[in-house]
PDB file of C-alpha atoms and ligand atoms in Angstrom:
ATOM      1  CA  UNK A   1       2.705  93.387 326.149  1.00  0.00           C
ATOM      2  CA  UNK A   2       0.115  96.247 327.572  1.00  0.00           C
ATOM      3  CA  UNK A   3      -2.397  95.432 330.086  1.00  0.00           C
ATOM      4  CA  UNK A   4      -4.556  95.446 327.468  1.00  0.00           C
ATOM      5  CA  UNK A   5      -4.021  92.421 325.737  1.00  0.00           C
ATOM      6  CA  UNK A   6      -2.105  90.638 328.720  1.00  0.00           C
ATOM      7  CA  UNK A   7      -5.895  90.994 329.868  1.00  0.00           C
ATOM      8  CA  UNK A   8      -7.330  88.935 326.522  1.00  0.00           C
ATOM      9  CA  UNK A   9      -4.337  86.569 326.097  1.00  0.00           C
ATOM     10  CA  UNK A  10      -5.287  85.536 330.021  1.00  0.00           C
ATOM     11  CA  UNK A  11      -9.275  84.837 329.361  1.00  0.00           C
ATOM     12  CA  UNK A  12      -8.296  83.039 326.112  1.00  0.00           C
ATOM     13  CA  UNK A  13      -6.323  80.946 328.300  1.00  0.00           C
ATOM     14  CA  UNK A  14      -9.439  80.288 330.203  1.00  0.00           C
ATOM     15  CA  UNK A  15     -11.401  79.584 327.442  1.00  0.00           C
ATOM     16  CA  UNK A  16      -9.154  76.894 325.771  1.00  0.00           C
ATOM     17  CA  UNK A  17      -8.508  75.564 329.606  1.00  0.00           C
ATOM     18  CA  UNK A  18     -12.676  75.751 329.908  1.00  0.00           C
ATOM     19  CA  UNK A  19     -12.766  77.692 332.359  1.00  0.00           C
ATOM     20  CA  UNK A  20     -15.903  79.319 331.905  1.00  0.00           C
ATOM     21  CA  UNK A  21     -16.698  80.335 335.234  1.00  0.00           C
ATOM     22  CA  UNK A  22     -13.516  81.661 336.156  1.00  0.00           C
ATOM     23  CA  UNK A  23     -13.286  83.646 333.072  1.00  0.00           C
ATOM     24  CA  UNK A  24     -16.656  85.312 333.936  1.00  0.00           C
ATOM     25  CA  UNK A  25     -15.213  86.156 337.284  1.00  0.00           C
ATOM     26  CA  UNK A  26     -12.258  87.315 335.788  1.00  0.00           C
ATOM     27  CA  UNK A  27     -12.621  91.473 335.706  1.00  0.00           C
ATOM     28  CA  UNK A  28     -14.604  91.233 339.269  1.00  0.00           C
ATOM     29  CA  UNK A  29     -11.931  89.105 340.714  1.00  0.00           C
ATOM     30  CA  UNK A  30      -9.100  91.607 339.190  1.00  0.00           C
ATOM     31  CA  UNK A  31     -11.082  94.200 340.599  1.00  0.00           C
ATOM     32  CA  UNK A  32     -11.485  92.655 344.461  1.00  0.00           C
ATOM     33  CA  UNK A  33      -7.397  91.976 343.584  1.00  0.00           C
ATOM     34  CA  UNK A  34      -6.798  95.470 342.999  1.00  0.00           C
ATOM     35  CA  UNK A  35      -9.367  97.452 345.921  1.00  0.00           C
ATOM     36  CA  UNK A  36      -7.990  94.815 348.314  1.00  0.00           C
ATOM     37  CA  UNK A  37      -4.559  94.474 347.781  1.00  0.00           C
ATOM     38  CA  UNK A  38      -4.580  90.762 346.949  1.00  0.00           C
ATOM     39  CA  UNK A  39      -1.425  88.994 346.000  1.00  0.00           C
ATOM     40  CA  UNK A  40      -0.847  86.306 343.346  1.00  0.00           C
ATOM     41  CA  UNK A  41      -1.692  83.601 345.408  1.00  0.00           C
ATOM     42  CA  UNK A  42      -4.720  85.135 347.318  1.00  0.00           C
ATOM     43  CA  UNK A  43      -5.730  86.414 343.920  1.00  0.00           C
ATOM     44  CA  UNK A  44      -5.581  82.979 342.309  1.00  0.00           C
ATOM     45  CA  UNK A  45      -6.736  81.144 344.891  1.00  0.00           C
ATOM     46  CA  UNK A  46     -10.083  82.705 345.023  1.00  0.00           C
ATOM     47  CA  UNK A  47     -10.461  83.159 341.209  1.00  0.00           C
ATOM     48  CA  UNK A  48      -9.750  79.122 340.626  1.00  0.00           C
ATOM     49  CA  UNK A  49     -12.392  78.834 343.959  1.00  0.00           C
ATOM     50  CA  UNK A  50     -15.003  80.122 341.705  1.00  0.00           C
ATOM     51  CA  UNK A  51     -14.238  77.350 338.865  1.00  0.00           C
ATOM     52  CA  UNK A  52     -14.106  74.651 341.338  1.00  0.00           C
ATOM     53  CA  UNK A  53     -17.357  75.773 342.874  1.00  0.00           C
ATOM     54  CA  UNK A  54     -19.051  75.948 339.743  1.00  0.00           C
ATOM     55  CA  UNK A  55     -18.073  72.537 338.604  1.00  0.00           C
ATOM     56  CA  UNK A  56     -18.852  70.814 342.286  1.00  0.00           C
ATOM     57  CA  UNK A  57     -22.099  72.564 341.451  1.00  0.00           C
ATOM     58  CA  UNK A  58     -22.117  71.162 338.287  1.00  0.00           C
ATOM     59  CA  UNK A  59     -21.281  67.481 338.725  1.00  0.00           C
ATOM     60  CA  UNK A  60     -23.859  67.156 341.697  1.00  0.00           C
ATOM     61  CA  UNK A  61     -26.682  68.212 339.623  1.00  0.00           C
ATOM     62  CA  UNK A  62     -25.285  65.677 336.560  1.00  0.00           C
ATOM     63  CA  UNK A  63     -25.338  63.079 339.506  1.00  0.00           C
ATOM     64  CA  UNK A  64     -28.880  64.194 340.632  1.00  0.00           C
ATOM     65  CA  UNK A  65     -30.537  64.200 337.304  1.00  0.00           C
ATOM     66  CA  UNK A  66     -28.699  60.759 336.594  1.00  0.00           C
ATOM     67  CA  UNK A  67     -30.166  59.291 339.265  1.00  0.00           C
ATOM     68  CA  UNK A  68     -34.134  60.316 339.163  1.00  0.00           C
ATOM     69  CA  UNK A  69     -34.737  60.114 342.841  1.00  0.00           C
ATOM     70  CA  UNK A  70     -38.464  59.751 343.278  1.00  0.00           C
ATOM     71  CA  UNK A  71     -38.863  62.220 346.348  1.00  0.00           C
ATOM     72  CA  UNK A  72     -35.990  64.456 348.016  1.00  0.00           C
ATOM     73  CA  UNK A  73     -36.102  62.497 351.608  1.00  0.00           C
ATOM     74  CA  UNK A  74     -33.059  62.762 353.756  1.00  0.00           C
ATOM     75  CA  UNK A  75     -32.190  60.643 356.190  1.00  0.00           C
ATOM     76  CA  UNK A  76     -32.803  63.862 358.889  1.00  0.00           C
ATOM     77  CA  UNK A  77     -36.612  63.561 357.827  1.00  0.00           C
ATOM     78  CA  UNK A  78     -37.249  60.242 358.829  1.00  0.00           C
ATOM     79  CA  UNK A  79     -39.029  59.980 362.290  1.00  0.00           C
ATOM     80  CA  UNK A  80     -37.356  57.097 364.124  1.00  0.00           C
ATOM     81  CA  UNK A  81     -39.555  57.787 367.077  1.00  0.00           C
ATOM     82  CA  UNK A  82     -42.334  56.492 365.312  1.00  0.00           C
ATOM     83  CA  UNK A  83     -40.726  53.470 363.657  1.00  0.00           C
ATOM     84  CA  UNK A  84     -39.175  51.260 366.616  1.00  0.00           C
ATOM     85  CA  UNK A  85     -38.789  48.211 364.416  1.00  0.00           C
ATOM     86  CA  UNK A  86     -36.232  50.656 362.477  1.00  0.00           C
ATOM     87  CA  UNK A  87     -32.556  50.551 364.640  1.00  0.00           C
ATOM     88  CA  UNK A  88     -31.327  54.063 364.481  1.00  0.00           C
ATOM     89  CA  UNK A  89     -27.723  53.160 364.898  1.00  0.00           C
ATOM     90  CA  UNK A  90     -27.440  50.796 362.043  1.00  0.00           C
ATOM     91  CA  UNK A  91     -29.137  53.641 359.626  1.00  0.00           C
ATOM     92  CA  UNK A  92     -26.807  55.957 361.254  1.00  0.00           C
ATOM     93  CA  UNK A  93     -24.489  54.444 360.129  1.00  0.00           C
ATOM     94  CA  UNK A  94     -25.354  53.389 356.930  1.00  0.00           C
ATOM     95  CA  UNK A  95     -25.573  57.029 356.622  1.00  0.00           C
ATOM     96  CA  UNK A  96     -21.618  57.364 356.453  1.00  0.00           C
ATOM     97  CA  UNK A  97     -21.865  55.324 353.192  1.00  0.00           C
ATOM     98  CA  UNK A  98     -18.974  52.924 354.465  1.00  0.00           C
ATOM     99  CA  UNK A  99     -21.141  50.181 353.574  1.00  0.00           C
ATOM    100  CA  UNK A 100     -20.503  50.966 349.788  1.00  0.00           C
ATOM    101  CA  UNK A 101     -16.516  50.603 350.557  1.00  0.00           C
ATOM    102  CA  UNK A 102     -17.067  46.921 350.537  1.00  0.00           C
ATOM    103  CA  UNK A 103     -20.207  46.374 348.282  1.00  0.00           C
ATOM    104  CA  UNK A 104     -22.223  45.957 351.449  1.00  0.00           C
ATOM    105  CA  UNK A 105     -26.240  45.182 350.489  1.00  0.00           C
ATOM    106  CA  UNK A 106     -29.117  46.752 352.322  1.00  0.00           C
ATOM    107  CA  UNK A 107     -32.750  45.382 352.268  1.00  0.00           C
ATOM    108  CA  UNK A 108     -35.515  46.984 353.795  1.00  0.00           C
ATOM    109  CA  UNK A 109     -38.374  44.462 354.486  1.00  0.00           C
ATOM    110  CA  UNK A 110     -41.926  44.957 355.347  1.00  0.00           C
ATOM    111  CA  UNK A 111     -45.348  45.728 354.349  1.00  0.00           C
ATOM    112  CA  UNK A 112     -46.383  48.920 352.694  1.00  0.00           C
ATOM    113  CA  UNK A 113     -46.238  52.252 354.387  1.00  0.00           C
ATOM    114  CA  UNK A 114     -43.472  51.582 356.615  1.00  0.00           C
ATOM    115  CA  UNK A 115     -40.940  53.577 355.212  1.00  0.00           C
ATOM    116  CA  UNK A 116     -38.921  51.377 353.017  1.00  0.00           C
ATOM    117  CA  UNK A 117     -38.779  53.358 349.857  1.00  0.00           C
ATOM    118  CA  UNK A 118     -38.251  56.734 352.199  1.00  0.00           C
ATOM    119  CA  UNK A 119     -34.699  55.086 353.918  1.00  0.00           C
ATOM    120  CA  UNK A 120     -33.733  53.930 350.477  1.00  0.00           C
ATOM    121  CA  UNK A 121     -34.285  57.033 348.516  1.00  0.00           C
ATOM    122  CA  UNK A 122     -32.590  58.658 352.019  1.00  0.00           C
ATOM    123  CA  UNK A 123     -29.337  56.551 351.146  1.00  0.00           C
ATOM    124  CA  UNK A 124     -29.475  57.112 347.751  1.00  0.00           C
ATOM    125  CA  UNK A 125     -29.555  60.960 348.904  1.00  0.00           C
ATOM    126  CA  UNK A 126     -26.515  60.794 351.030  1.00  0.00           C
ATOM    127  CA  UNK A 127     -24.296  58.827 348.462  1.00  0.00           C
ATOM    128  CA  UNK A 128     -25.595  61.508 345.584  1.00  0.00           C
ATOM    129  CA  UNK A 129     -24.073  64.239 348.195  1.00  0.00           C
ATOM    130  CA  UNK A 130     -21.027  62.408 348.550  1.00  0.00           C
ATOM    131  CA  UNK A 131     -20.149  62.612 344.877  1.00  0.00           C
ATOM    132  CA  UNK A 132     -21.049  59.086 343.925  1.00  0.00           C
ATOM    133  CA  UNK A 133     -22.649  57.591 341.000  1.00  0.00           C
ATOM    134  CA  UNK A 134     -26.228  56.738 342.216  1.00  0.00           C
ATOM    135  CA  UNK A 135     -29.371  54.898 340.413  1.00  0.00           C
ATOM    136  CA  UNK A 136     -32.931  54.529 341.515  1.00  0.00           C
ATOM    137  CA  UNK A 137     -35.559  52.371 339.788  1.00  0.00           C
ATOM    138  CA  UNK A 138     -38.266  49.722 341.026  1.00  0.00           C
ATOM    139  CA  UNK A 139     -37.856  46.359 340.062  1.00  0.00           C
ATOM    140  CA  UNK A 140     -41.065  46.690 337.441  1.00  0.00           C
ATOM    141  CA  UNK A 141     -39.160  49.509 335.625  1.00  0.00           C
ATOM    142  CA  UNK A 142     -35.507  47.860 335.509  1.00  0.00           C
ATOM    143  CA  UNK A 143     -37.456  44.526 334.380  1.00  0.00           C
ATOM    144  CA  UNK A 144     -39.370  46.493 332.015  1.00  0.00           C
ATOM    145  CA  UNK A 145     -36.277  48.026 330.740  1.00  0.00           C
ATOM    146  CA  UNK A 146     -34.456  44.924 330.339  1.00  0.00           C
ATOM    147  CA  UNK A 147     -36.980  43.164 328.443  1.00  0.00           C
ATOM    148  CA  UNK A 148     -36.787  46.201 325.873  1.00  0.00           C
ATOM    149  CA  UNK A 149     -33.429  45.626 325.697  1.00  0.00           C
ATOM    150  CA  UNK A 150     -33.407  41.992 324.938  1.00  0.00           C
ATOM    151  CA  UNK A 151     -35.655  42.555 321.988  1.00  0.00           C
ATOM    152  CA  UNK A 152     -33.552  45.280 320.690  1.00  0.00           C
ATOM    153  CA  UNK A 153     -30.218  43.489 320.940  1.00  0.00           C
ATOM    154  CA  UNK A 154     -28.943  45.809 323.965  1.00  0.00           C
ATOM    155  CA  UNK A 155     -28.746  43.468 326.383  1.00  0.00           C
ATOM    156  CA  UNK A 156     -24.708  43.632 327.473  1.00  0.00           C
ATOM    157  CA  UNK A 157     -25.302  47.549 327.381  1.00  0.00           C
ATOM    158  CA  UNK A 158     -28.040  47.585 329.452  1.00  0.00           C
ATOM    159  CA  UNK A 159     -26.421  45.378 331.938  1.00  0.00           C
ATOM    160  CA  UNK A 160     -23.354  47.523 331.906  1.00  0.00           C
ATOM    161  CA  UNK A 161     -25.914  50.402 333.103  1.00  0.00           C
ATOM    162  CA  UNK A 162     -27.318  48.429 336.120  1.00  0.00           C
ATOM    163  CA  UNK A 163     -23.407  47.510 336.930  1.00  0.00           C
ATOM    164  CA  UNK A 164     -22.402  51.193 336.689  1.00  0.00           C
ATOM    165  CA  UNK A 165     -23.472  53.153 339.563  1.00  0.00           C
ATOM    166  CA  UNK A 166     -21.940  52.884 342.750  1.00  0.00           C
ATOM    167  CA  UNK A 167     -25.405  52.335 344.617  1.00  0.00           C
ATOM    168  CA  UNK A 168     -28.503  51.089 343.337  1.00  0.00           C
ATOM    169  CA  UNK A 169     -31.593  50.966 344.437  1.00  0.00           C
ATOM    170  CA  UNK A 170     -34.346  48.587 343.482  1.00  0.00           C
ATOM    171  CA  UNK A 171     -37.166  49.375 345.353  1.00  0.00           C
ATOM    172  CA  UNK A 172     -40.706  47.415 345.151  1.00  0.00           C
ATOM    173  CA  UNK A 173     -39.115  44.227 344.730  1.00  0.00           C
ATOM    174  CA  UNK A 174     -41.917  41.224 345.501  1.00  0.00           C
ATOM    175  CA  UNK A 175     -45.133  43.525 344.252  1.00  0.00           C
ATOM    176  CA  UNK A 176     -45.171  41.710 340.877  1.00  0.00           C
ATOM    177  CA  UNK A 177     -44.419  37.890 340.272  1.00  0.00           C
ATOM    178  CA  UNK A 178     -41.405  37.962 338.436  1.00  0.00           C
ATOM    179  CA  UNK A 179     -41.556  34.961 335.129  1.00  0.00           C
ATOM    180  CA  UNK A 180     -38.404  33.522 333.809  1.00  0.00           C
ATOM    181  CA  UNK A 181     -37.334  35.972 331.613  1.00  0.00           C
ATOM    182  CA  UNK A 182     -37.972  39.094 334.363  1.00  0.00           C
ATOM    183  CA  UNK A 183     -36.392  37.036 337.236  1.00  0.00           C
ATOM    184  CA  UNK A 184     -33.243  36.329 334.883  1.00  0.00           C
ATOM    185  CA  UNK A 185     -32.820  40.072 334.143  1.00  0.00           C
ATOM    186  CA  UNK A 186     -33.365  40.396 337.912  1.00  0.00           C
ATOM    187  CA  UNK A 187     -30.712  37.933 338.777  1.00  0.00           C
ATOM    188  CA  UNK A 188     -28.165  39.257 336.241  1.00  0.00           C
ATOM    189  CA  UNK A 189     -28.406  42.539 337.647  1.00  0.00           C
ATOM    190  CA  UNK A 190     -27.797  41.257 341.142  1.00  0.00           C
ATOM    191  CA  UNK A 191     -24.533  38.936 339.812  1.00  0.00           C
ATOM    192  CA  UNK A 192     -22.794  41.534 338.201  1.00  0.00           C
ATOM    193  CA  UNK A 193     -23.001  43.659 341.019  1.00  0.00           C
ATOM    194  CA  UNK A 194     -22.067  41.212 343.646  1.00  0.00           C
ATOM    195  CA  UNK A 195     -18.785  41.908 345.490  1.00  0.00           C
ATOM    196  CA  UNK A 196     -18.565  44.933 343.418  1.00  0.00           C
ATOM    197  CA  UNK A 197     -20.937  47.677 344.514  1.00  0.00           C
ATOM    198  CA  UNK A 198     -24.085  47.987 346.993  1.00  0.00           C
ATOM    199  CA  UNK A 199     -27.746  47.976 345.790  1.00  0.00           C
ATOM    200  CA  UNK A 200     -30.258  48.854 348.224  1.00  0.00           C
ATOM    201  CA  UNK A 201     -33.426  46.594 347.861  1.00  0.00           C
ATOM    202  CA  UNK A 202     -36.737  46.718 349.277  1.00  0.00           C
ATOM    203  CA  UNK A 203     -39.392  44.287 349.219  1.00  0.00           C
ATOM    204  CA  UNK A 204     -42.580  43.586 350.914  1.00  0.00           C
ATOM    205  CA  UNK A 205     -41.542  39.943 351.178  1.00  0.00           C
ATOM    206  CA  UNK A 206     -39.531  37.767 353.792  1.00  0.00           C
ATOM    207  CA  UNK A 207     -37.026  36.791 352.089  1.00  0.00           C
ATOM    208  CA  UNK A 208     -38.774  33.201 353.077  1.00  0.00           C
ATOM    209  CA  UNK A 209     -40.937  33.800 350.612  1.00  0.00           C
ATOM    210  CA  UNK A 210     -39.116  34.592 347.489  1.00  0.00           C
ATOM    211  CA  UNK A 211     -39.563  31.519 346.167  1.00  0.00           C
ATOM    212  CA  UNK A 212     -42.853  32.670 345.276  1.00  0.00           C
ATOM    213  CA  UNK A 213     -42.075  35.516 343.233  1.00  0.00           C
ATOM    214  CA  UNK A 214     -39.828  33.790 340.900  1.00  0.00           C
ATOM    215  CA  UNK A 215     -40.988  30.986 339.056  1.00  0.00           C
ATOM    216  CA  UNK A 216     -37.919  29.052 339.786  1.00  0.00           C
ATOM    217  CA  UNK A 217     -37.042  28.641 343.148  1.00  0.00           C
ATOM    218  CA  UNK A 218     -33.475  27.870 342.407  1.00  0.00           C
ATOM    219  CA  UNK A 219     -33.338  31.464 340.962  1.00  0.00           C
ATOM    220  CA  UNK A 220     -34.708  33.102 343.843  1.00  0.00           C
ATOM    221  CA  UNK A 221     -32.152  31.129 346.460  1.00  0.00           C
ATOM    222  CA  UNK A 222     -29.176  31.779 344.241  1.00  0.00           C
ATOM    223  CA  UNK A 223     -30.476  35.727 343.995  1.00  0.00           C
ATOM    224  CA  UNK A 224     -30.715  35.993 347.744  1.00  0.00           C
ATOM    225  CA  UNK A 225     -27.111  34.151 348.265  1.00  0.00           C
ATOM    226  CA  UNK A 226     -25.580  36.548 346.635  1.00  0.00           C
ATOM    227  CA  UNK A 227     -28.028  39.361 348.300  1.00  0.00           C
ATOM    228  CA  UNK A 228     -27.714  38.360 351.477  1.00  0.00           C
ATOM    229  CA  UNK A 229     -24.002  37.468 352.043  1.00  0.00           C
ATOM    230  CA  UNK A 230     -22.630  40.638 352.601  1.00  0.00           C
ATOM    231  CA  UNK A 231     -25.488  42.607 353.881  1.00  0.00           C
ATOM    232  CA  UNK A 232     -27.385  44.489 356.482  1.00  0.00           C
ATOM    233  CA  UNK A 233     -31.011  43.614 356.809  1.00  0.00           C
ATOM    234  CA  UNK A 234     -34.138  45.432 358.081  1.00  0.00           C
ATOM    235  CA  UNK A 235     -37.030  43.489 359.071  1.00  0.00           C
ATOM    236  CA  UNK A 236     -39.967  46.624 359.513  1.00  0.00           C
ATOM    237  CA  UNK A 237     -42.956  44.913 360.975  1.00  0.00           C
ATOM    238  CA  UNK A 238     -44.330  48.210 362.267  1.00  0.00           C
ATOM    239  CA  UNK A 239     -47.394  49.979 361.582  1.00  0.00           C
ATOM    240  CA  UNK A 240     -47.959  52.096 358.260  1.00  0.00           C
ATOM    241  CA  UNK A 241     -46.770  55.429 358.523  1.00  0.00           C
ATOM    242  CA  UNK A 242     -49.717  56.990 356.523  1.00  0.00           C
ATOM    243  CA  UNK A 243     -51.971  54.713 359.170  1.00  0.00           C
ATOM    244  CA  UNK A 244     -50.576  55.732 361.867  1.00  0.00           C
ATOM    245  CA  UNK A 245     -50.805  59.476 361.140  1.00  0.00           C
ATOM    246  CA  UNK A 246     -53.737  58.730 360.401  1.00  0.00           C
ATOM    247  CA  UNK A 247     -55.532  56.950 363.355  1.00  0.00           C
ATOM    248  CA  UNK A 248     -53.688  59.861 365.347  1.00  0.00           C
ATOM    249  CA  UNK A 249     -55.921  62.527 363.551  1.00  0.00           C
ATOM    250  CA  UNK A 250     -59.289  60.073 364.514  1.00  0.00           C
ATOM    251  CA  UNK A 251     -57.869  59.732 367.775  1.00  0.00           C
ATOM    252  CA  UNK A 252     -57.542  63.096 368.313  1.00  0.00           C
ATOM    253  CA  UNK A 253     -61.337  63.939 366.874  1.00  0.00           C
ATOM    254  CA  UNK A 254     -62.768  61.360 368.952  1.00  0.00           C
ATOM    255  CA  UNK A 255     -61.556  62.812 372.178  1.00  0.00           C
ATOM    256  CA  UNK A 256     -62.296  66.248 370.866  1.00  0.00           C
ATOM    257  CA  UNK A 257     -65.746  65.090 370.723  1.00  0.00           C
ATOM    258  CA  UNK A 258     -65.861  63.202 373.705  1.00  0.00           C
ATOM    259  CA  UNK A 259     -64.526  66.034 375.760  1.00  0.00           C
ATOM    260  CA  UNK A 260     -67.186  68.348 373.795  1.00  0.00           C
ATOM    261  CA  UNK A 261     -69.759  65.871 375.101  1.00  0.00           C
ATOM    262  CA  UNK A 262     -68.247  66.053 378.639  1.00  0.00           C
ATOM    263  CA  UNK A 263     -69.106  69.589 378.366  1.00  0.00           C
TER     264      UNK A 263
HETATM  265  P1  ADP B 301     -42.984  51.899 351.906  1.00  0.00           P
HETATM  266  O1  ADP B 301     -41.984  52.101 350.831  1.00  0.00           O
HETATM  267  O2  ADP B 301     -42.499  51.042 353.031  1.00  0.00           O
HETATM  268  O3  ADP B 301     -44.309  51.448 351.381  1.00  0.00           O
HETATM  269  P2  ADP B 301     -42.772  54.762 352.160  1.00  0.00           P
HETATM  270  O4  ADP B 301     -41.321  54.917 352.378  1.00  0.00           O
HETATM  271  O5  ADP B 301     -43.292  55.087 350.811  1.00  0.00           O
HETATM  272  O6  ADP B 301     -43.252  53.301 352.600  1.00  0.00           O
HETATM  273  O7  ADP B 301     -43.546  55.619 353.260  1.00  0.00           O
HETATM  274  C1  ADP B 301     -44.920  55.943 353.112  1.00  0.00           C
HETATM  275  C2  ADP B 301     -45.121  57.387 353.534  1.00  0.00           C
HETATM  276  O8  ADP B 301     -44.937  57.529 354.912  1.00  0.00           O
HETATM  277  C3  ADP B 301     -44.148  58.330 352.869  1.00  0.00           C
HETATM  278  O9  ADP B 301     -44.772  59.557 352.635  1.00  0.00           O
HETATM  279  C4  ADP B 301     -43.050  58.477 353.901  1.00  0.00           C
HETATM  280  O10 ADP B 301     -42.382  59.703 353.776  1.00  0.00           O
HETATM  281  C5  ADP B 301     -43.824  58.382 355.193  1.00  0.00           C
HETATM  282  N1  ADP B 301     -43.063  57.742 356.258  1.00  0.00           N
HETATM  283  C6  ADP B 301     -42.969  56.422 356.500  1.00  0.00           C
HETATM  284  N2  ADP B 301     -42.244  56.166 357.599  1.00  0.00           N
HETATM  285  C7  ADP B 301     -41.849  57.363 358.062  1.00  0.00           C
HETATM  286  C8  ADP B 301     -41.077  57.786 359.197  1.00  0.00           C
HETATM  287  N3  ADP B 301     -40.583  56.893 360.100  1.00  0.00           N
HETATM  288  N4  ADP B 301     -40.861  59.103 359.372  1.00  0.00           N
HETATM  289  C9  ADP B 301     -41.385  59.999 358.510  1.00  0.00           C
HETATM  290  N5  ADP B 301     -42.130  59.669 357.424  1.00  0.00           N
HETATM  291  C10 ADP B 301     -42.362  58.378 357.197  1.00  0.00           C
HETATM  292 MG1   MG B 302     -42.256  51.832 348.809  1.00  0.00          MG
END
């Protein structure tokens, strides 16, 4: 066979194999080969590089889309200087996402501002680097959705989404009273996931007062077993972020004035 058509039997490989990006590299790869003296294996090697890159590539920005992160935090942006209440350690390492080895909860509690939703959509980062199947939604929306659902006979689908990703993340749990029919979907969410894979739940509420959320208090106590027993916990009394920043900035005015009136 000439070079010639050796050359267009070997990117029709590619093309049946779908190998898209290596076939693009194909003539510039052939071409380093050649000018560098590559061998079969250095020659392959890099060539099939390119394909795995561009499916890594790829697959992370499937999982990123998938998982409609509300804001691109990191773990790295959040300023544990200024949150006390929050142990480093423990987010540390939640941060090496061994806690979703063994279906390991996490809930954030505290009042607004304090950072909850930031160290949730932080973990939710990490395990979305680490290749896994990752979901964000607040409670309103998942309710929302599974109340659509219901009414269009979707129900075991939809609850086969919630029990699909490998971490979940139900933030703003508490901000709306939940009725029977929101608390259920709630709850079913929250069984089928138990022992299986994490969610990561924040809430402005002790979880001493969940009872008042849910109109059945059995609900709410057989919710947070299942929550709670294999979990880490955050309790975040500390000030408001936004506050804090922002009593700095009047702090810093006032004694910009008071040292002008020194003057
Ligand atoms: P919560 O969900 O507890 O109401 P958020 O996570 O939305 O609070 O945080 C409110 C704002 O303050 C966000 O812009 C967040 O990035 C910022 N923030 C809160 N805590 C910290 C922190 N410790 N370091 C850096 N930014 C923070
Ligand atoms: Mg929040």
């Amino acid at each position: 066979m000439s070079e010639d058509s050796l050359y267009q039997q070997l990117r029709s490989h590619l093309a049946y194999l779908r190998l898209s990006a290596a076939a693009e590299a194909l003539p510039g790869e052939l071409d380093y080969a050649k000018a560098h003296k590559l061998g079969h294996t250095a020659f392959l090697e890099r060539l099939l590089g390119v394909e795995v890159d561009a499916t890594e590539i790829r697959r992370r920005s499937i999982l990123e889309r998938f998982a409609r992160l509300p804001s691109p935090w990191r773990l790295a942006d959040f300023d544990f200087d200024a949150q006390p209440a929050v142990d480093r350690n423990m987010v540390n390492e939640l941060g090496t996402l061994r806690f979703l080895e063994d279906a390991t909860n996490v809930l954030f509690i505290g009042p607004p501002g304090v950072g909850k939703t930031m160290l949730a959509v932080a973990l939710a980062r990490a395990s979305i680097d680490a290749g896994y199947r990752t979901y964000y939604t607040t409670a309103a929306d998942l309710v929302a959705r599974c109340h659509r659902a219901a009414l269009e006979g979707r129900w075991a689908t939809t609850m086969r989404f919630f029990a699909g990703p490998r971490l979940l993340v139900i933030d703003e749990v508490g901000y709306l009273p939940l009725a029977n029919e929101a608390a259920a979907a709630l709850f079913q969410v929250i069984t089928t996931r138990y022992l299986k894979s994490s969610t990561v739940l924040t809430t402005n509420l002790g979880v001493g007062s969940w009872g008042k959320i849910f109109d059945d208090p059995m609900v709410a106590a057989a919710m947070l077993d299942r929550l709670l027993h294999r979990s880490v916990v955050f309790n975040i009394d500390g000030d408001s972020y936004r506050m804090r920043a922002h009593r700095a900035r009047s702090e810093r005015l006032r004694e910009g004035v008071a040292a002008r009136a020194e003057n």
